[in-house]
PDB file of C-alpha atoms in Angstrom:
ATOM      1  CA  UNK A   1      -9.256  -2.154  14.436  1.00  0.00           C
ATOM      2  CA  UNK A   2      -9.328  -0.785  10.903  1.00  0.00           C
ATOM      3  CA  UNK A   3      -9.118  -3.262   8.005  1.00  0.00           C
ATOM      4  CA  UNK A   4      -7.744  -1.945   4.727  1.00  0.00           C
ATOM      5  CA  UNK A   5      -5.846  -2.822   1.570  1.00  0.00           C
ATOM      6  CA  UNK A   6      -2.847  -1.393  -0.266  1.00  0.00           C
ATOM      7  CA  UNK A   7      -2.289  -2.199  -3.940  1.00  0.00           C
ATOM      8  CA  UNK A   8       0.970  -1.712  -5.825  1.00  0.00           C
ATOM      9  CA  UNK A   9       0.359  -1.653  -9.574  1.00  0.00           C
ATOM     10  CA  UNK A  10       3.281  -2.166 -11.929  1.00  0.00           C
ATOM     11  CA  UNK A  11       4.181  -2.519 -15.558  1.00  0.00           C
ATOM     12  CA  UNK A  12       7.496  -3.694 -16.949  1.00  0.00           C
ATOM     13  CA  UNK A  13       9.389  -0.547 -15.999  1.00  0.00           C
ATOM     14  CA  UNK A  14       7.666   1.264 -13.133  1.00  0.00           C
ATOM     15  CA  UNK A  15       5.371   1.084 -10.108  1.00  0.00           C
ATOM     16  CA  UNK A  16       2.308   3.242  -9.532  1.00  0.00           C
ATOM     17  CA  UNK A  17       2.540   5.098  -6.233  1.00  0.00           C
ATOM     18  CA  UNK A  18       0.497   7.817  -4.590  1.00  0.00           C
ATOM     19  CA  UNK A  19       1.973  10.849  -2.872  1.00  0.00           C
ATOM     20  CA  UNK A  20      -0.415  11.644  -0.023  1.00  0.00           C
ATOM     21  CA  UNK A  21      -0.725  15.420  -0.194  1.00  0.00           C
ATOM     22  CA  UNK A  22      -4.421  16.257  -0.541  1.00  0.00           C
ATOM     23  CA  UNK A  23      -6.353  15.235   2.565  1.00  0.00           C
ATOM     24  CA  UNK A  24      -6.214  17.273   5.780  1.00  0.00           C
ATOM     25  CA  UNK A  25      -5.246  15.353   8.934  1.00  0.00           C
ATOM     26  CA  UNK A  26      -3.989  12.394   6.887  1.00  0.00           C
ATOM     27  CA  UNK A  27      -1.677  10.095   8.874  1.00  0.00           C
ATOM     28  CA  UNK A  28       0.032   9.336   5.533  1.00  0.00           C
ATOM     29  CA  UNK A  29       0.526  13.012   4.593  1.00  0.00           C
ATOM     30  CA  UNK A  30       3.866  13.560   2.875  1.00  0.00           C
ATOM     31  CA  UNK A  31       4.444   9.841   2.274  1.00  0.00           C
ATOM     32  CA  UNK A  32       4.422   7.719  -0.887  1.00  0.00           C
ATOM     33  CA  UNK A  33       2.213   4.626  -0.633  1.00  0.00           C
ATOM     34  CA  UNK A  34       0.281   2.265  -2.864  1.00  0.00           C
ATOM     35  CA  UNK A  35      -3.356   2.869  -3.732  1.00  0.00           C
ATOM     36  CA  UNK A  36      -6.087   1.480  -1.536  1.00  0.00           C
ATOM     37  CA  UNK A  37      -8.160   2.204   1.508  1.00  0.00           C
ATOM     38  CA  UNK A  38     -10.518   0.955   4.163  1.00  0.00           C
ATOM     39  CA  UNK A  39     -12.734  -2.065   3.706  1.00  0.00           C
ATOM     40  CA  UNK A  40     -16.457  -1.407   3.646  1.00  0.00           C
ATOM     41  CA  UNK A  41     -19.035  -3.564   5.403  1.00  0.00           C
ATOM     42  CA  UNK A  42     -19.347  -7.004   3.765  1.00  0.00           C
ATOM     43  CA  UNK A  43     -16.224  -6.483   1.600  1.00  0.00           C
ATOM     44  CA  UNK A  44     -13.384  -8.966   1.458  1.00  0.00           C
ATOM     45  CA  UNK A  45      -9.804  -7.738   1.120  1.00  0.00           C
ATOM     46  CA  UNK A  46      -9.893  -8.784  -2.557  1.00  0.00           C
ATOM     47  CA  UNK A  47     -13.138  -6.973  -3.424  1.00  0.00           C
ATOM     48  CA  UNK A  48     -11.900  -3.911  -1.523  1.00  0.00           C
ATOM     49  CA  UNK A  49      -8.647  -3.940  -3.520  1.00  0.00           C
ATOM     50  CA  UNK A  50     -10.598  -4.048  -6.788  1.00  0.00           C
ATOM     51  CA  UNK A  51     -12.954  -1.228  -5.734  1.00  0.00           C
ATOM     52  CA  UNK A  52     -10.259   1.051  -4.315  1.00  0.00           C
ATOM     53  CA  UNK A  53      -8.024   0.575  -7.355  1.00  0.00           C
ATOM     54  CA  UNK A  54     -10.890   1.450  -9.701  1.00  0.00           C
ATOM     55  CA  UNK A  55     -11.909   4.509  -7.653  1.00  0.00           C
ATOM     56  CA  UNK A  56      -8.385   5.916  -7.333  1.00  0.00           C
ATOM     57  CA  UNK A  57      -6.802   4.949 -10.669  1.00  0.00           C
ATOM     58  CA  UNK A  58      -9.490   3.934 -13.148  1.00  0.00           C
ATOM     59  CA  UNK A  59      -7.954   0.468 -13.556  1.00  0.00           C
ATOM     60  CA  UNK A  60     -10.547  -2.319 -13.738  1.00  0.00           C
ATOM     61  CA  UNK A  61      -8.864  -5.295 -12.098  1.00  0.00           C
ATOM     62  CA  UNK A  62     -10.261  -8.805 -11.900  1.00  0.00           C
ATOM     63  CA  UNK A  63      -9.641 -11.146  -8.959  1.00  0.00           C
ATOM     64  CA  UNK A  64      -7.118 -13.277 -10.872  1.00  0.00           C
ATOM     65  CA  UNK A  65      -4.986 -10.206 -11.659  1.00  0.00           C
ATOM     66  CA  UNK A  66      -4.218  -9.499  -8.009  1.00  0.00           C
ATOM     67  CA  UNK A  67      -1.525 -11.303  -6.065  1.00  0.00           C
ATOM     68  CA  UNK A  68      -1.619 -11.224  -2.273  1.00  0.00           C
ATOM     69  CA  UNK A  69       1.859 -10.330  -1.037  1.00  0.00           C
ATOM     70  CA  UNK A  70       1.166 -10.347   2.682  1.00  0.00           C
ATOM     71  CA  UNK A  71      -0.323  -8.575   5.666  1.00  0.00           C
ATOM     72  CA  UNK A  72       0.938  -5.780   7.879  1.00  0.00           C
ATOM     73  CA  UNK A  73      -0.439  -4.766  11.263  1.00  0.00           C
ATOM     74  CA  UNK A  74       0.364  -1.120  12.040  1.00  0.00           C
ATOM     75  CA  UNK A  75       0.352   0.001  15.682  1.00  0.00           C
ATOM     76  CA  UNK A  76       0.783   3.707  16.354  1.00  0.00           C
ATOM     77  CA  UNK A  77      -0.517   6.290  18.798  1.00  0.00           C
ATOM     78  CA  UNK A  78      -1.133   8.486  15.716  1.00  0.00           C
ATOM     79  CA  UNK A  79      -4.035   6.346  14.472  1.00  0.00           C
ATOM     80  CA  UNK A  80      -6.206   3.346  15.249  1.00  0.00           C
ATOM     81  CA  UNK A  81      -4.487  -0.028  14.844  1.00  0.00           C
ATOM     82  CA  UNK A  82      -4.762  -1.085  11.213  1.00  0.00           C
ATOM     83  CA  UNK A  83      -4.501  -4.455   9.492  1.00  0.00           C
ATOM     84  CA  UNK A  84      -3.532  -4.007   5.836  1.00  0.00           C
ATOM     85  CA  UNK A  85      -3.583  -6.639   3.107  1.00  0.00           C
ATOM     86  CA  UNK A  86      -0.882  -5.890   0.525  1.00  0.00           C
ATOM     87  CA  UNK A  87      -1.524  -6.780  -3.129  1.00  0.00           C
ATOM     88  CA  UNK A  88       0.268  -6.330  -6.443  1.00  0.00           C
ATOM     89  CA  UNK A  89      -1.067  -6.398  -9.990  1.00  0.00           C
ATOM     90  CA  UNK A  90       0.589  -6.033 -13.365  1.00  0.00           C
ATOM     91  CA  UNK A  91      -1.115  -3.508 -15.656  1.00  0.00           C
ATOM     92  CA  UNK A  92      -0.495  -1.550 -18.827  1.00  0.00           C
ATOM     93  CA  UNK A  93       0.343   2.116 -18.223  1.00  0.00           C
ATOM     94  CA  UNK A  94      -2.367   4.611 -19.104  1.00  0.00           C
ATOM     95  CA  UNK A  95      -3.048   8.243 -18.328  1.00  0.00           C
ATOM     96  CA  UNK A  96      -3.902   8.620 -14.682  1.00  0.00           C
ATOM     97  CA  UNK A  97      -6.964  10.436 -13.385  1.00  0.00           C
ATOM     98  CA  UNK A  98      -6.848  13.192 -10.797  1.00  0.00           C
ATOM     99  CA  UNK A  99      -7.282  11.528  -7.415  1.00  0.00           C
ATOM    100  CA  UNK A 100      -8.657  13.321  -4.358  1.00  0.00           C
ATOM    101  CA  UNK A 101      -6.498  11.157  -2.075  1.00  0.00           C
ATOM    102  CA  UNK A 102      -3.126  12.271  -3.451  1.00  0.00           C
ATOM    103  CA  UNK A 103      -0.965  12.630  -6.534  1.00  0.00           C
ATOM    104  CA  UNK A 104      -0.518   9.460  -8.610  1.00  0.00           C
ATOM    105  CA  UNK A 105       2.812   8.863 -10.364  1.00  0.00           C
ATOM    106  CA  UNK A 106       4.651   6.077 -12.144  1.00  0.00           C
ATOM    107  CA  UNK A 107       7.976   5.609 -10.357  1.00  0.00           C
ATOM    108  CA  UNK A 108      10.933   3.665 -11.723  1.00  0.00           C
ATOM    109  CA  UNK A 109      11.811   0.760  -9.457  1.00  0.00           C
ATOM    110  CA  UNK A 110      15.321   2.085  -8.819  1.00  0.00           C
ATOM    111  CA  UNK A 111      13.869   5.408  -7.569  1.00  0.00           C
ATOM    112  CA  UNK A 112      11.272   4.043  -5.129  1.00  0.00           C
ATOM    113  CA  UNK A 113      13.444   3.990  -2.018  1.00  0.00           C
ATOM    114  CA  UNK A 114      14.572   7.586  -2.502  1.00  0.00           C
ATOM    115  CA  UNK A 115      10.998   8.728  -1.771  1.00  0.00           C
ATOM    116  CA  UNK A 116       9.632   9.580   1.680  1.00  0.00           C
ATOM    117  CA  UNK A 117       7.672   6.566   2.945  1.00  0.00           C
ATOM    118  CA  UNK A 118       6.968   4.677   6.141  1.00  0.00           C
ATOM    119  CA  UNK A 119       9.990   2.683   7.343  1.00  0.00           C
ATOM    120  CA  UNK A 120       8.017  -0.581   7.475  1.00  0.00           C
ATOM    121  CA  UNK A 121       6.905  -0.017   3.860  1.00  0.00           C
ATOM    122  CA  UNK A 122      10.571   0.078   2.843  1.00  0.00           C
ATOM    123  CA  UNK A 123      11.088  -3.321   4.442  1.00  0.00           C
ATOM    124  CA  UNK A 124       8.127  -5.187   2.956  1.00  0.00           C
ATOM    125  CA  UNK A 125       8.514  -3.454  -0.429  1.00  0.00           C
ATOM    126  CA  UNK A 126      12.013  -4.924  -0.703  1.00  0.00           C
ATOM    127  CA  UNK A 127      10.387  -8.376  -0.542  1.00  0.00           C
ATOM    128  CA  UNK A 128       7.728  -7.364  -3.074  1.00  0.00           C
ATOM    129  CA  UNK A 129      10.258  -5.942  -5.540  1.00  0.00           C
ATOM    130  CA  UNK A 130      12.496  -8.997  -5.136  1.00  0.00           C
ATOM    131  CA  UNK A 131       9.582 -11.199  -6.230  1.00  0.00           C
ATOM    132  CA  UNK A 132       9.572 -13.337  -3.082  1.00  0.00           C
ATOM    133  CA  UNK A 133       6.590 -15.672  -3.437  1.00  0.00           C
ATOM    134  CA  UNK A 134       6.084 -16.492   0.259  1.00  0.00           C
ATOM    135  CA  UNK A 135       3.458 -14.158   1.796  1.00  0.00           C
ATOM    136  CA  UNK A 136       4.820 -11.982   4.582  1.00  0.00           C
ATOM    137  CA  UNK A 137       3.264 -11.058   7.917  1.00  0.00           C
ATOM    138  CA  UNK A 138       4.638  -8.048   9.767  1.00  0.00           C
ATOM    139  CA  UNK A 139       3.685  -6.116  12.863  1.00  0.00           C
ATOM    140  CA  UNK A 140       5.063  -2.578  12.778  1.00  0.00           C
ATOM    141  CA  UNK A 141       5.094  -0.352  15.854  1.00  0.00           C
ATOM    142  CA  UNK A 142       5.529   3.402  15.555  1.00  0.00           C
ATOM    143  CA  UNK A 143       5.875   6.123  18.180  1.00  0.00           C
ATOM    144  CA  UNK A 144       4.016   9.436  18.377  1.00  0.00           C
ATOM    145  CA  UNK A 145       6.620  11.043  16.077  1.00  0.00           C
ATOM    146  CA  UNK A 146       6.027   8.455  13.341  1.00  0.00           C
ATOM    147  CA  UNK A 147       9.314   6.613  13.964  1.00  0.00           C
ATOM    148  CA  UNK A 148       9.451   2.840  13.648  1.00  0.00           C
ATOM    149  CA  UNK A 149      10.157   1.447  17.118  1.00  0.00           C
ATOM    150  CA  UNK A 150       9.583  -2.246  16.520  1.00  0.00           C
ATOM    151  CA  UNK A 151       9.073  -4.673  13.691  1.00  0.00           C
ATOM    152  CA  UNK A 152       8.323  -8.341  14.052  1.00  0.00           C
ATOM    153  CA  UNK A 153       7.815 -10.864  11.293  1.00  0.00           C
ATOM    154  CA  UNK A 154       5.523 -13.870  11.330  1.00  0.00           C
ATOM    155  CA  UNK A 155       4.079 -14.922  14.656  1.00  0.00           C
ATOM    156  CA  UNK A 156       6.720 -13.088  16.740  1.00  0.00           C
TER     157      UNK A 156
END
């Protein structure tokens, strides 16, 4: 199982998202996601979130700036099962670096759901954007065409 993190940075008016369009054979190709990536040996989800955010965006976060929103387990025949810790952090907008993972963009909150993204992301992002304080736990199942075939919440 892969362990990774996804971080959604925001300021007062927009959220930083990444359009995955640069890596060949990327399971996320053509989708908008948060920044993040796979945990390295001896990393915690929190230290991974700080490292990945710095590498992809240039933002230097500190542990207290990150809020754990929840966890998502993705099951798909397209990739190895992946457990993802979802974080948010409030930041001040600055010019974004070129990222070799995809194109970074500040997206107004009201425009987020018009973008192509994974169906499960749409569901948990609604909770994130609504400011729900209770951490979520989802298991998302996709088929070989990338369609969501099952979603359970909590210990279901």
